Amino acid sequence: MNLTVILVLISAVAVAAVVALLVVIQRNAAERQRIAKEYEDAEDDLRRRLMELTGEKAALESTLKARDEYESRLREEQEKALETQRQAQEKAMAAQREIQEKAMAEQKEAQERALNMQKEQHAKELENMKDAFKALSADNSFEFKRQSAESISDLLKPIQEKFAEFGKAVQESRKEVVEQSAQLKEHIHNVMERSQAVGDEARNLANALTGYSKVQGDFGEMLLTDVLKNAGLVEGVHFFTQSVMTDEAGHEIKSEGGRTMIPDVMVLYPDDTTVIIDSKVSLNSYKEYINAEKVEDRVRLAKAHVESVRKHVDELKTKDYASYIPEGRRKVNYNLMFIPVEGAFRLMLEEDPMLWQVAKDNNVLIVSQMTLVIVLNMIQMAWKQANQEKNIAEVYKTAEELMSQLNGWMESYVSIGTFLSKAQNAYETSTKKLTESNQSVVKKIQKLERLGLSPKKSQAKIKPGARKTGPESIIPPELSETLTNE
């Protein structure tokens, strides 16, 4: 029985063990299934995250590629714009130089032609006068020749002086044309060098600028003054800085708000036309744009720069300096807004090409260094042309004075000829009256002298025989020769 019990117990234990083993096996299978499911879920999450990261990588690569393409295209466009602007400037300079040289050549040729014609005419007139004077003087006495020569010398002296002044004026005009031609060539060379240095100046100025508008205004005005002087204009003569606008009576001109009108620069044309230039545009946003590294920052700052320029255009439109110039003076109905940095000007055109036209419609012309130099060259050429015209007017005035004096001399010369002709006619008439016919006075005197009558004797003695007219005769030899010839 004990054995049976033992076997039963052993069987029970074995069954319990089997049951326990089965329970453990089932628990492990469930755990394995749970772990397998978690692994599959984690694998799905990893696969999904990998796909998301792959997409993000592709997007980033596309963004980087687009940024590189944008920067490359921007550089190409900037280089192309610079090249186009440089070519346009060279063409404008070449055309301007050609027009100036052609005008100078034509003016020089006209002056030489007029001078040669006047010299030939004067030489011919002088030669004719000399021939006429020689022919006329040959029939007169030595004393008359001496007096006439002195009179002619006195008359010709102011004419010779006027000829000397005329020749001097023409020489000075020629010299000025040559000097202006040399100055024009040198100025074009300087402009080309200036254009090459614009990039460096722009960077240096942009780094020098601070956030203070007063400092920016001083920099802009200083650079504007430098550009004006390099263009050949003289401060205090051709342009004025920070000058109070005044009316014809010399009183200060006030705006509608009572503010004194003090533009940055006033440039004068030869005909007293006034051009107003402003140089106080803000470049803070442009400076930050230059220093920005991120594309989005550069885009934002470029727009801010354009907005700053537009704001200053509105301010100038409100000030409208040109409208306060007195009615009696000439003026250009535009205020020039000077942007001292060439890159800032180009950025404005690239971001908003229509802003320049909008400003122009509001009587504001936006100019950079290069475009302002072209305008200033036109002003300088106008001043040189005015000076040339003044010199030519002086030459013609001298020529007119010379011709007027020459005309008076000719009238006097003709009067002398008429007087001499009348004197010659009177002399010949008197001679005829004395010598012609048998009853002439001379023949009667000769007859008395042959009879012995002498002007030194108080009583005439009639001697037999005839006496020839001798040294003591009162009859001049010329009249005696006339009677002998007859």
Short mmCIF file of C-alpha atoms in Angstrom, two decimals:
data_model
loop_
_atom_site.label_atom_id
_atom_site.label_comp_id
_atom_site.label_asym_id
_atom_site.label_seq_id
_atom_site.Cartn_x
_atom_site.Cartn_y
_atom_site.Cartn_z
CA MET A 1 0.00 0.00 0.00
CA ASN A 2 2.78 2.31 0.75
CA LEU A 3 4.17 1.68 -2.66
CA THR A 4 0.85 2.46 -4.21
CA VAL A 5 0.58 5.66 -2.28
CA ILE A 6 4.05 6.56 -3.28
CA LEU A 7 3.26 5.90 -6.95
CA VAL A 8 0.10 7.94 -6.69
CA LEU A 9 2.03 10.77 -5.09
CA ILE A 10 4.69 10.51 -7.74
CA SER A 11 2.04 10.57 -10.46
CA ALA A 12 0.36 13.54 -8.85
CA VAL A 13 3.66 15.35 -8.62
CA ALA A 14 4.42 14.52 -12.26
CA VAL A 15 1.03 15.74 -13.36
CA ALA A 16 1.49 18.92 -11.33
CA ALA A 17 4.89 19.40 -12.86
CA VAL A 18 3.51 18.89 -16.34
CA VAL A 19 0.70 21.29 -15.63
CA ALA A 20 3.15 23.81 -14.21
CA LEU A 21 5.39 23.37 -17.24
CA LEU A 22 2.46 23.88 -19.58
CA VAL A 23 1.48 27.03 -17.68
CA VAL A 24 5.02 28.37 -17.94
CA ILE A 25 5.19 27.51 -21.61
CA GLN A 26 1.93 29.33 -22.29
CA ARG A 27 3.12 32.36 -20.30
CA ASN A 28 6.39 32.47 -22.25
CA ALA A 29 4.51 32.25 -25.55
CA ALA A 30 2.30 35.18 -24.61
CA GLU A 31 5.33 37.14 -23.49
CA ARG A 32 7.10 36.29 -26.72
CA GLN A 33 4.07 37.37 -28.69
CA ARG A 34 3.91 40.63 -26.75
CA ILE A 35 7.62 41.23 -27.24
CA ALA A 36 7.34 40.34 -30.91
CA LYS A 37 4.46 42.75 -31.32
CA GLU A 38 6.34 45.51 -29.53
CA TYR A 39 9.35 44.81 -31.74
CA GLU A 40 7.17 45.00 -34.85
CA ASP A 41 5.62 48.25 -33.61
CA ALA A 42 9.06 49.67 -32.86
CA GLU A 43 10.29 48.53 -36.26
CA ASP A 44 7.29 50.25 -37.90
CA ASP A 45 8.02 53.42 -35.92
CA LEU A 46 11.67 53.30 -36.91
CA ARG A 47 10.73 52.67 -40.56
CA ARG A 48 8.25 55.56 -40.49
CA ARG A 49 10.80 57.84 -38.76
CA LEU A 50 13.41 56.83 -41.32
CA MET A 51 11.03 57.76 -44.11
CA GLU A 52 10.31 61.11 -42.43
CA LEU A 53 14.03 61.79 -41.97
CA THR A 54 14.64 60.84 -45.60
CA GLY A 55 11.97 63.31 -46.68
CA GLU A 56 13.39 66.01 -44.45
CA LYS A 57 16.85 65.32 -45.85
CA ALA A 58 15.55 65.62 -49.39
CA ALA A 59 13.75 68.88 -48.49
CA LEU A 60 16.89 70.29 -46.89
CA GLU A 61 18.99 69.28 -49.88
CA SER A 62 16.43 70.92 -52.20
CA THR A 63 16.45 74.08 -50.05
CA LEU A 64 20.26 74.19 -50.06
CA LYS A 65 20.32 73.64 -53.80
CA ALA A 66 17.72 76.38 -54.32
CA ARG A 67 19.70 78.72 -52.09
CA ASP A 68 22.92 77.97 -53.99
CA GLU A 69 21.12 78.51 -57.31
CA TYR A 70 19.57 81.75 -56.02
CA GLU A 71 22.91 83.07 -54.81
CA SER A 72 24.59 82.04 -58.06
CA ARG A 73 21.83 83.65 -60.12
CA LEU A 74 21.98 86.76 -57.93
CA ARG A 75 25.75 87.01 -58.44
CA GLU A 76 25.35 86.54 -62.19
CA GLU A 77 22.61 89.16 -62.36
CA GLN A 78 24.71 91.61 -60.32
CA GLU A 79 27.75 91.00 -62.53
CA LYS A 80 25.59 91.35 -65.63
CA ALA A 81 24.03 94.58 -64.31
CA LEU A 82 27.46 95.98 -63.49
CA GLU A 83 28.77 95.05 -66.94
CA THR A 84 25.70 96.56 -68.63
CA GLN A 85 26.02 99.73 -66.58
CA ARG A 86 29.75 99.93 -67.32
CA GLN A 87 29.16 99.49 -71.06
CA ALA A 88 26.38 102.09 -71.01
CA GLN A 89 28.63 104.50 -69.17
CA GLU A 90 31.49 103.91 -71.63
CA LYS A 91 29.13 104.50 -74.57
CA ALA A 92 27.75 107.66 -72.95
CA MET A 93 31.26 108.92 -72.25
CA ALA A 94 32.39 108.10 -75.80
CA ALA A 95 29.37 109.85 -77.31
CA GLN A 96 29.85 112.82 -75.01
CA ARG A 97 33.56 113.01 -75.88
CA GLU A 98 32.83 112.74 -79.60
CA ILE A 99 30.20 115.52 -79.44
CA GLN A 100 32.53 117.76 -77.43
CA GLU A 101 35.50 117.18 -79.76
CA LYS A 102 33.33 117.75 -82.83
CA ALA A 103 31.90 120.97 -81.38
CA MET A 104 35.38 122.19 -80.47
CA ALA A 105 36.72 121.35 -83.92
CA GLU A 106 33.85 123.13 -85.66
CA GLN A 107 34.20 126.15 -83.39
CA LYS A 108 37.96 126.28 -83.93
CA GLU A 109 37.53 125.95 -87.69
CA ALA A 110 34.89 128.72 -87.75
CA GLN A 111 37.11 131.02 -85.70
CA GLU A 112 40.12 130.40 -87.94
CA ARG A 113 37.99 130.91 -91.04
CA ALA A 114 36.59 134.20 -89.74
CA LEU A 115 40.02 135.38 -88.62
CA ASN A 116 41.63 134.53 -91.96
CA MET A 117 38.84 136.28 -93.86
CA GLN A 118 39.17 139.38 -91.72
CA LYS A 119 42.96 139.35 -92.02
CA GLU A 120 42.75 139.04 -95.82
CA GLN A 121 40.13 141.79 -96.00
CA HIS A 122 42.11 144.11 -93.73
CA ALA A 123 45.35 143.37 -95.59
CA LYS A 124 43.67 144.10 -98.92
CA GLU A 125 42.13 147.31 -97.60
CA LEU A 126 45.43 148.44 -96.13
CA GLU A 127 47.22 147.65 -99.40
CA ASN A 128 44.65 149.62 -101.36
CA MET A 129 44.90 152.51 -98.93
CA LYS A 130 48.69 152.48 -99.15
CA ASP A 131 48.61 152.47 -102.97
CA ALA A 132 46.03 155.24 -103.03
CA PHE A 133 47.94 157.25 -100.50
CA LYS A 134 51.21 156.81 -102.42
CA ALA A 135 49.57 157.88 -105.68
CA LEU A 136 47.97 160.86 -104.00
CA SER A 137 51.08 161.84 -102.06
CA ALA A 138 53.27 161.78 -105.20
CA ASP A 139 51.54 164.96 -106.43
CA ASN A 140 52.09 166.95 -103.22
CA SER A 141 54.96 168.67 -101.49
CA PHE A 142 57.35 167.13 -98.96
CA GLU A 143 55.69 168.95 -96.06
CA PHE A 144 52.27 167.63 -96.98
CA LYS A 145 53.72 164.12 -97.24
CA ARG A 146 55.24 164.43 -93.79
CA GLN A 147 52.03 165.74 -92.24
CA SER A 148 49.91 163.13 -94.01
CA ALA A 149 52.26 160.33 -92.93
CA GLU A 150 51.98 161.47 -89.32
CA SER A 151 48.19 161.67 -89.58
CA ILE A 152 47.97 158.20 -91.14
CA SER A 153 50.31 156.82 -88.46
CA ASP A 154 48.12 158.31 -85.73
CA LEU A 155 45.02 156.85 -87.37
CA LEU A 156 46.56 153.43 -87.89
CA LYS A 157 47.94 153.16 -84.34
CA PRO A 158 44.59 152.33 -82.62
CA ILE A 159 43.74 149.96 -85.48
CA GLN A 160 47.02 148.13 -85.00
CA GLU A 161 46.33 147.95 -81.27
CA LYS A 162 42.87 146.52 -81.95
CA PHE A 163 44.41 143.96 -84.33
CA ALA A 164 46.83 142.97 -81.58
CA GLU A 165 43.94 142.61 -79.08
CA PHE A 166 41.96 140.62 -81.62
CA GLY A 167 44.87 138.27 -82.29
CA LYS A 168 45.45 137.86 -78.55
CA ALA A 169 41.78 137.04 -77.95
CA VAL A 170 41.82 134.43 -80.74
CA GLN A 171 45.00 132.86 -79.36
CA GLU A 172 43.50 132.70 -75.87
CA SER A 173 40.36 131.12 -77.31
CA ARG A 174 42.46 128.49 -79.12
CA LYS A 175 44.48 127.86 -75.99
CA GLU A 176 41.28 127.43 -73.96
CA VAL A 177 39.88 124.95 -76.51
CA VAL A 178 43.09 122.87 -76.29
CA GLU A 179 43.06 123.01 -72.49
CA GLN A 180 39.40 122.03 -72.35
CA SER A 181 40.05 119.08 -74.66
CA ALA A 182 42.89 117.90 -72.41
CA GLN A 183 40.72 118.42 -69.32
CA LEU A 184 37.90 116.42 -70.90
CA LYS A 185 40.22 113.48 -71.65
CA GLU A 186 41.65 113.60 -68.13
CA HIS A 187 38.13 113.84 -66.65
CA ILE A 188 36.96 110.79 -68.62
CA HIS A 189 40.01 108.89 -67.37
CA ASN A 190 39.22 109.93 -63.80
CA VAL A 191 35.59 108.86 -64.21
CA MET A 192 36.67 105.40 -65.39
CA GLU A 193 39.03 105.04 -62.43
CA ARG A 194 36.26 106.27 -60.15
CA SER A 195 33.90 103.65 -61.56
CA GLN A 196 36.41 100.87 -60.85
CA ALA A 197 36.79 102.04 -57.25
CA VAL A 198 33.04 102.28 -56.59
CA GLY A 199 32.85 98.79 -55.13
CA ASP A 200 35.62 99.46 -52.61
CA GLU A 201 34.13 102.83 -51.67
CA ALA A 202 30.73 101.25 -51.19
CA ARG A 203 32.08 98.61 -48.80
CA ASN A 204 34.23 101.09 -46.88
CA LEU A 205 31.38 103.55 -46.54
CA ALA A 206 28.91 100.85 -45.54
CA ASN A 207 31.27 99.68 -42.79
CA ALA A 208 31.81 103.29 -41.64
CA LEU A 209 28.14 104.13 -41.37
CA THR A 210 26.46 103.86 -37.97
CA GLY A 211 22.90 104.00 -36.83
CA TYR A 212 23.01 107.77 -36.31
CA SER A 213 21.29 109.65 -39.14
CA LYS A 214 23.43 112.78 -38.52
CA VAL A 215 26.62 110.79 -39.18
CA GLN A 216 25.09 109.21 -42.27
CA GLY A 217 24.02 112.63 -43.53
CA ASP A 218 27.55 114.01 -43.01
CA PHE A 219 29.05 111.07 -44.89
CA GLY A 220 26.60 111.46 -47.74
CA GLU A 221 27.17 115.21 -47.98
CA MET A 222 30.96 114.77 -47.82
CA LEU A 223 30.90 112.20 -50.63
CA LEU A 224 28.51 114.35 -52.68
CA THR A 225 30.83 117.37 -52.32
CA ASP A 226 33.75 115.19 -53.42
CA VAL A 227 31.84 114.03 -56.51
CA LEU A 228 30.94 117.64 -57.39
CA LYS A 229 34.56 118.80 -57.07
CA ASN A 230 35.86 115.84 -59.09
CA ALA A 231 33.42 116.83 -61.83
CA GLY A 232 35.20 120.21 -62.11
CA LEU A 233 32.68 122.35 -60.22
CA VAL A 234 33.92 124.96 -57.73
CA GLU A 235 32.27 125.32 -54.33
CA GLY A 236 30.97 128.83 -53.78
CA VAL A 237 30.84 129.47 -57.53
CA HIS A 238 29.12 126.53 -59.22
CA PHE A 239 27.52 124.92 -56.13
CA PHE A 240 26.70 125.75 -52.50
CA THR A 241 26.37 123.40 -49.49
CA GLN A 242 23.96 123.91 -46.57
CA SER A 243 23.02 127.32 -47.97
CA VAL A 244 19.82 129.03 -46.78
CA MET A 245 17.40 129.63 -49.63
CA THR A 246 16.63 133.36 -50.07
CA ASP A 247 14.32 135.43 -52.25
CA GLU A 248 15.32 138.29 -54.56
CA ALA A 249 15.37 140.71 -51.61
CA GLY A 250 17.77 138.44 -49.67
CA HIS A 251 15.17 137.30 -47.10
CA GLU A 252 15.11 133.70 -45.87
CA ILE A 253 12.51 131.50 -47.55
CA LYS A 254 10.27 129.63 -45.11
CA SER A 255 8.21 126.52 -45.75
CA GLU A 256 4.49 126.40 -45.10
CA GLY A 257 5.28 125.08 -41.63
CA GLY A 258 7.62 128.02 -40.91
CA ARG A 259 10.83 125.97 -41.29
CA THR A 260 13.90 127.60 -42.90
CA MET A 261 14.68 125.93 -46.24
CA ILE A 262 18.29 124.64 -46.18
CA PRO A 263 18.94 122.01 -48.90
CA ASP A 264 22.11 119.92 -48.75
CA VAL A 265 23.48 121.21 -52.08
CA MET A 266 22.36 123.77 -54.66
CA VAL A 267 24.04 123.49 -58.09
CA LEU A 268 23.87 126.44 -60.51
CA TYR A 269 23.78 126.34 -64.32
CA PRO A 270 25.36 129.21 -66.34
CA ASP A 271 21.89 130.67 -66.94
CA ASP A 272 21.25 130.77 -63.15
CA THR A 273 19.11 127.62 -63.25
CA THR A 274 19.15 126.00 -59.77
CA VAL A 275 19.32 122.22 -59.15
CA ILE A 276 18.63 120.89 -55.61
CA ILE A 277 20.45 117.71 -54.40
CA ASP A 278 19.63 115.85 -51.15
CA SER A 279 22.12 113.37 -49.59
CA LYS A 280 20.48 112.24 -46.33
CA VAL A 281 18.96 108.89 -47.31
CA SER A 282 19.24 106.23 -44.56
CA LEU A 283 21.44 103.18 -45.29
CA ASN A 284 20.99 101.23 -42.01
CA SER A 285 19.01 98.42 -43.63
CA TYR A 286 21.50 98.19 -46.49
CA LYS A 287 24.39 97.89 -44.02
CA GLU A 288 22.61 95.04 -42.22
CA TYR A 289 21.81 93.46 -45.60
CA ILE A 290 25.52 93.43 -46.47
CA ASN A 291 26.43 91.75 -43.16
CA ALA A 292 23.53 89.25 -43.14
CA GLU A 293 24.39 85.58 -43.78
CA LYS A 294 20.97 83.93 -43.93
CA VAL A 295 18.91 84.14 -47.09
CA GLU A 296 15.69 84.99 -45.26
CA ASP A 297 17.46 87.83 -43.42
CA ARG A 298 18.84 89.24 -46.67
CA VAL A 299 15.40 89.11 -48.29
CA ARG A 300 13.81 90.87 -45.30
CA LEU A 301 16.53 93.54 -45.11
CA ALA A 302 16.44 94.18 -48.87
CA LYS A 303 12.74 94.97 -48.59
CA ALA A 304 13.43 97.17 -45.54
CA HIS A 305 16.07 99.07 -47.55
CA VAL A 306 13.60 99.72 -50.38
CA GLU A 307 11.02 100.87 -47.84
CA SER A 308 13.58 103.27 -46.33
CA VAL A 309 14.29 104.77 -49.76
CA ARG A 310 10.56 105.08 -50.47
CA LYS A 311 10.06 106.84 -47.12
CA HIS A 312 12.79 109.37 -47.95
CA VAL A 313 11.21 109.96 -51.37
CA ASP A 314 7.97 110.83 -49.58
CA GLU A 315 9.85 113.24 -47.30
CA LEU A 316 11.49 115.02 -50.25
CA LYS A 317 8.15 115.15 -52.04
CA THR A 318 6.74 116.92 -48.98
CA LYS A 319 9.66 119.36 -48.74
CA ASP A 320 9.66 120.08 -52.50
CA TYR A 321 12.60 122.51 -52.43
CA ALA A 322 12.24 123.35 -56.13
CA SER A 323 8.79 124.87 -55.63
CA TYR A 324 10.24 127.45 -53.20
CA ILE A 325 12.74 128.85 -55.72
CA PRO A 326 11.54 132.42 -56.57
CA GLU A 327 9.58 132.81 -59.80
CA GLY A 328 12.15 135.17 -61.29
CA ARG A 329 14.85 132.47 -61.27
CA ARG A 330 15.23 129.48 -63.54
CA LYS A 331 14.86 126.07 -61.92
CA VAL A 332 14.64 122.36 -62.58
CA ASN A 333 11.33 121.04 -61.26
CA TYR A 334 13.00 117.95 -59.78
CA ASN A 335 14.80 117.37 -56.47
CA LEU A 336 17.78 115.02 -56.90
CA MET A 337 18.06 112.33 -54.17
CA PHE A 338 21.68 111.17 -53.97
CA ILE A 339 22.37 107.57 -52.80
CA PRO A 340 26.11 107.59 -51.95
CA VAL A 341 26.65 103.81 -52.19
CA GLU A 342 26.35 102.31 -55.67
CA GLY A 343 25.35 98.90 -54.29
CA ALA A 344 22.45 100.42 -52.35
CA PHE A 345 21.21 102.07 -55.55
CA ARG A 346 21.41 98.80 -57.50
CA LEU A 347 19.68 96.85 -54.72
CA MET A 348 16.79 99.33 -54.82
CA LEU A 349 16.43 98.85 -58.60
CA GLU A 350 16.60 95.06 -58.29
CA GLU A 351 14.00 94.84 -55.52
CA ASP A 352 11.60 97.48 -56.85
CA PRO A 353 12.34 98.61 -60.44
CA MET A 354 9.24 100.86 -60.45
CA LEU A 355 10.30 102.93 -57.41
CA TRP A 356 12.53 105.16 -59.56
CA GLN A 357 9.60 105.98 -61.87
CA VAL A 358 7.26 106.55 -58.91
CA ALA A 359 9.78 108.99 -57.43
CA LYS A 360 10.16 110.74 -60.77
CA ASP A 361 6.40 111.17 -61.01
CA ASN A 362 6.65 112.94 -57.63
CA ASN A 363 9.42 115.30 -58.90
CA VAL A 364 12.22 113.34 -57.19
CA LEU A 365 15.08 111.90 -59.28
CA ILE A 366 17.05 109.14 -57.52
CA VAL A 367 20.72 109.20 -58.60
CA SER A 368 23.86 107.28 -57.70
CA GLN A 369 27.50 108.29 -58.08
CA MET A 370 27.69 107.11 -61.69
CA THR A 371 24.44 108.68 -62.87
CA LEU A 372 25.15 111.90 -60.95
CA VAL A 373 28.58 112.17 -62.61
CA ILE A 374 26.91 112.13 -66.03
CA VAL A 375 24.50 114.91 -64.97
CA LEU A 376 27.37 116.93 -63.49
CA ASN A 377 29.41 116.51 -66.69
CA MET A 378 26.53 118.05 -68.60
CA ILE A 379 26.49 120.98 -66.13
CA GLN A 380 30.28 121.40 -66.43
CA MET A 381 30.06 121.32 -70.23
CA ALA A 382 27.36 123.99 -70.05
CA TRP A 383 29.66 126.18 -67.93
CA LYS A 384 32.58 125.69 -70.35
CA GLN A 385 30.32 126.40 -73.31
CA ALA A 386 29.11 129.57 -71.60
CA ASN A 387 32.70 130.70 -71.02
CA GLN A 388 33.57 129.98 -74.64
CA GLU A 389 30.56 131.89 -75.85
CA LYS A 390 31.58 134.78 -73.59
CA ASN A 391 35.09 134.75 -75.11
CA ILE A 392 33.69 134.56 -78.63
CA ALA A 393 31.33 137.44 -77.86
CA GLU A 394 34.31 139.44 -76.62
CA VAL A 395 36.21 138.61 -79.82
CA TYR A 396 33.32 139.73 -81.99
CA LYS A 397 32.87 142.86 -79.87
CA THR A 398 36.56 143.70 -80.39
CA ALA A 399 36.17 143.02 -84.11
CA GLU A 400 33.11 145.28 -84.27
CA GLU A 401 35.01 148.06 -82.48
CA LEU A 402 37.89 147.54 -84.87
CA MET A 403 35.61 147.70 -87.91
CA SER A 404 33.88 150.78 -86.49
CA GLN A 405 37.20 152.57 -86.05
CA LEU A 406 38.35 151.38 -89.44
CA ASN A 407 35.13 152.73 -90.94
CA GLY A 408 35.75 156.12 -89.27
CA TRP A 409 39.32 156.08 -90.53
CA MET A 410 38.10 155.29 -94.05
CA GLU A 411 35.67 158.18 -93.89
CA SER A 412 38.47 160.50 -92.74
CA TYR A 413 40.74 159.11 -95.43
CA VAL A 414 38.12 159.73 -98.13
CA SER A 415 37.60 163.26 -96.73
CA ILE A 416 41.35 163.90 -96.98
CA GLY A 417 41.32 162.62 -100.57
CA THR A 418 38.36 164.85 -101.42
CA PHE A 419 40.08 167.84 -99.78
CA LEU A 420 43.31 167.13 -101.64
CA SER A 421 41.46 166.69 -104.91
CA LYS A 422 39.69 170.02 -104.42
CA ALA A 423 43.00 171.66 -103.49
CA GLN A 424 44.62 170.20 -106.62
CA ASN A 425 41.77 171.44 -108.78
CA ALA A 426 41.95 174.90 -107.20
CA TYR A 427 45.72 174.93 -107.71
CA GLU A 428 45.40 173.99 -111.36
CA THR A 429 42.63 176.60 -111.89
CA SER A 430 44.74 179.33 -110.27
CA THR A 431 47.76 178.32 -112.34
CA LYS A 432 45.73 178.51 -115.51
CA LYS A 433 44.46 181.95 -114.57
CA LEU A 434 48.02 183.15 -113.95
CA THR A 435 49.68 181.63 -117.00
CA GLU A 436 47.16 181.08 -119.78
CA SER A 437 46.45 183.73 -122.56
CA ASN A 438 48.63 186.64 -123.59
CA GLN A 439 46.97 188.88 -121.01
CA SER A 440 47.91 186.67 -118.04
CA VAL A 441 49.40 188.24 -114.96
CA VAL A 442 52.61 186.24 -115.24
CA LYS A 443 53.27 187.34 -118.81
CA LYS A 444 52.70 190.95 -117.86
CA ILE A 445 55.17 190.62 -114.95
CA GLN A 446 57.71 189.04 -117.28
CA LYS A 447 57.24 191.88 -119.73
CA LEU A 448 57.82 194.44 -116.97
CA GLU A 449 60.92 192.59 -115.81
CA ARG A 450 62.26 192.53 -119.37
CA LEU A 451 61.74 196.29 -119.44
CA GLY A 452 63.93 196.54 -116.31
CA LEU A 453 61.35 196.80 -113.56
CA SER A 454 62.53 195.14 -110.32
CA PRO A 455 60.62 194.70 -107.06
CA LYS A 456 63.67 196.00 -105.13
CA LYS A 457 63.70 199.37 -106.89
CA SER A 458 61.39 202.20 -105.92
CA GLN A 459 61.38 203.55 -109.43
CA ALA A 460 61.51 201.50 -112.55
CA LYS A 461 63.95 202.49 -115.23
CA ILE A 462 63.13 201.60 -118.73
CA LYS A 463 66.28 200.47 -120.47
CA PRO A 464 66.66 199.78 -124.04
CA GLY A 465 66.82 196.10 -124.90
CA ALA A 466 65.11 193.14 -123.37
CA ARG A 467 66.10 191.38 -120.05
CA LYS A 468 65.47 187.71 -119.49
CA THR A 469 63.76 186.48 -116.34
CA GLY A 470 66.59 185.77 -113.90
CA PRO A 471 67.24 184.85 -110.34
CA GLU A 472 65.72 188.08 -109.06
CA SER A 473 62.44 187.44 -110.83
CA ILE A 474 59.39 187.21 -108.60
CA ILE A 475 57.92 184.50 -110.85
CA PRO A 476 58.45 181.00 -109.38
CA PRO A 477 60.43 178.59 -111.60
CA GLU A 478 57.41 176.28 -111.91
CA LEU A 479 55.36 179.06 -113.56
CA SER A 480 58.29 180.05 -115.76
CA GLU A 481 58.59 176.43 -116.92
CA THR A 482 54.85 176.39 -117.62
CA LEU A 483 55.17 179.51 -119.79
CA THR A 484 58.25 178.08 -121.53
CA ASN A 485 56.37 174.86 -122.31
CA GLU A 486 53.53 176.82 -123.71
#
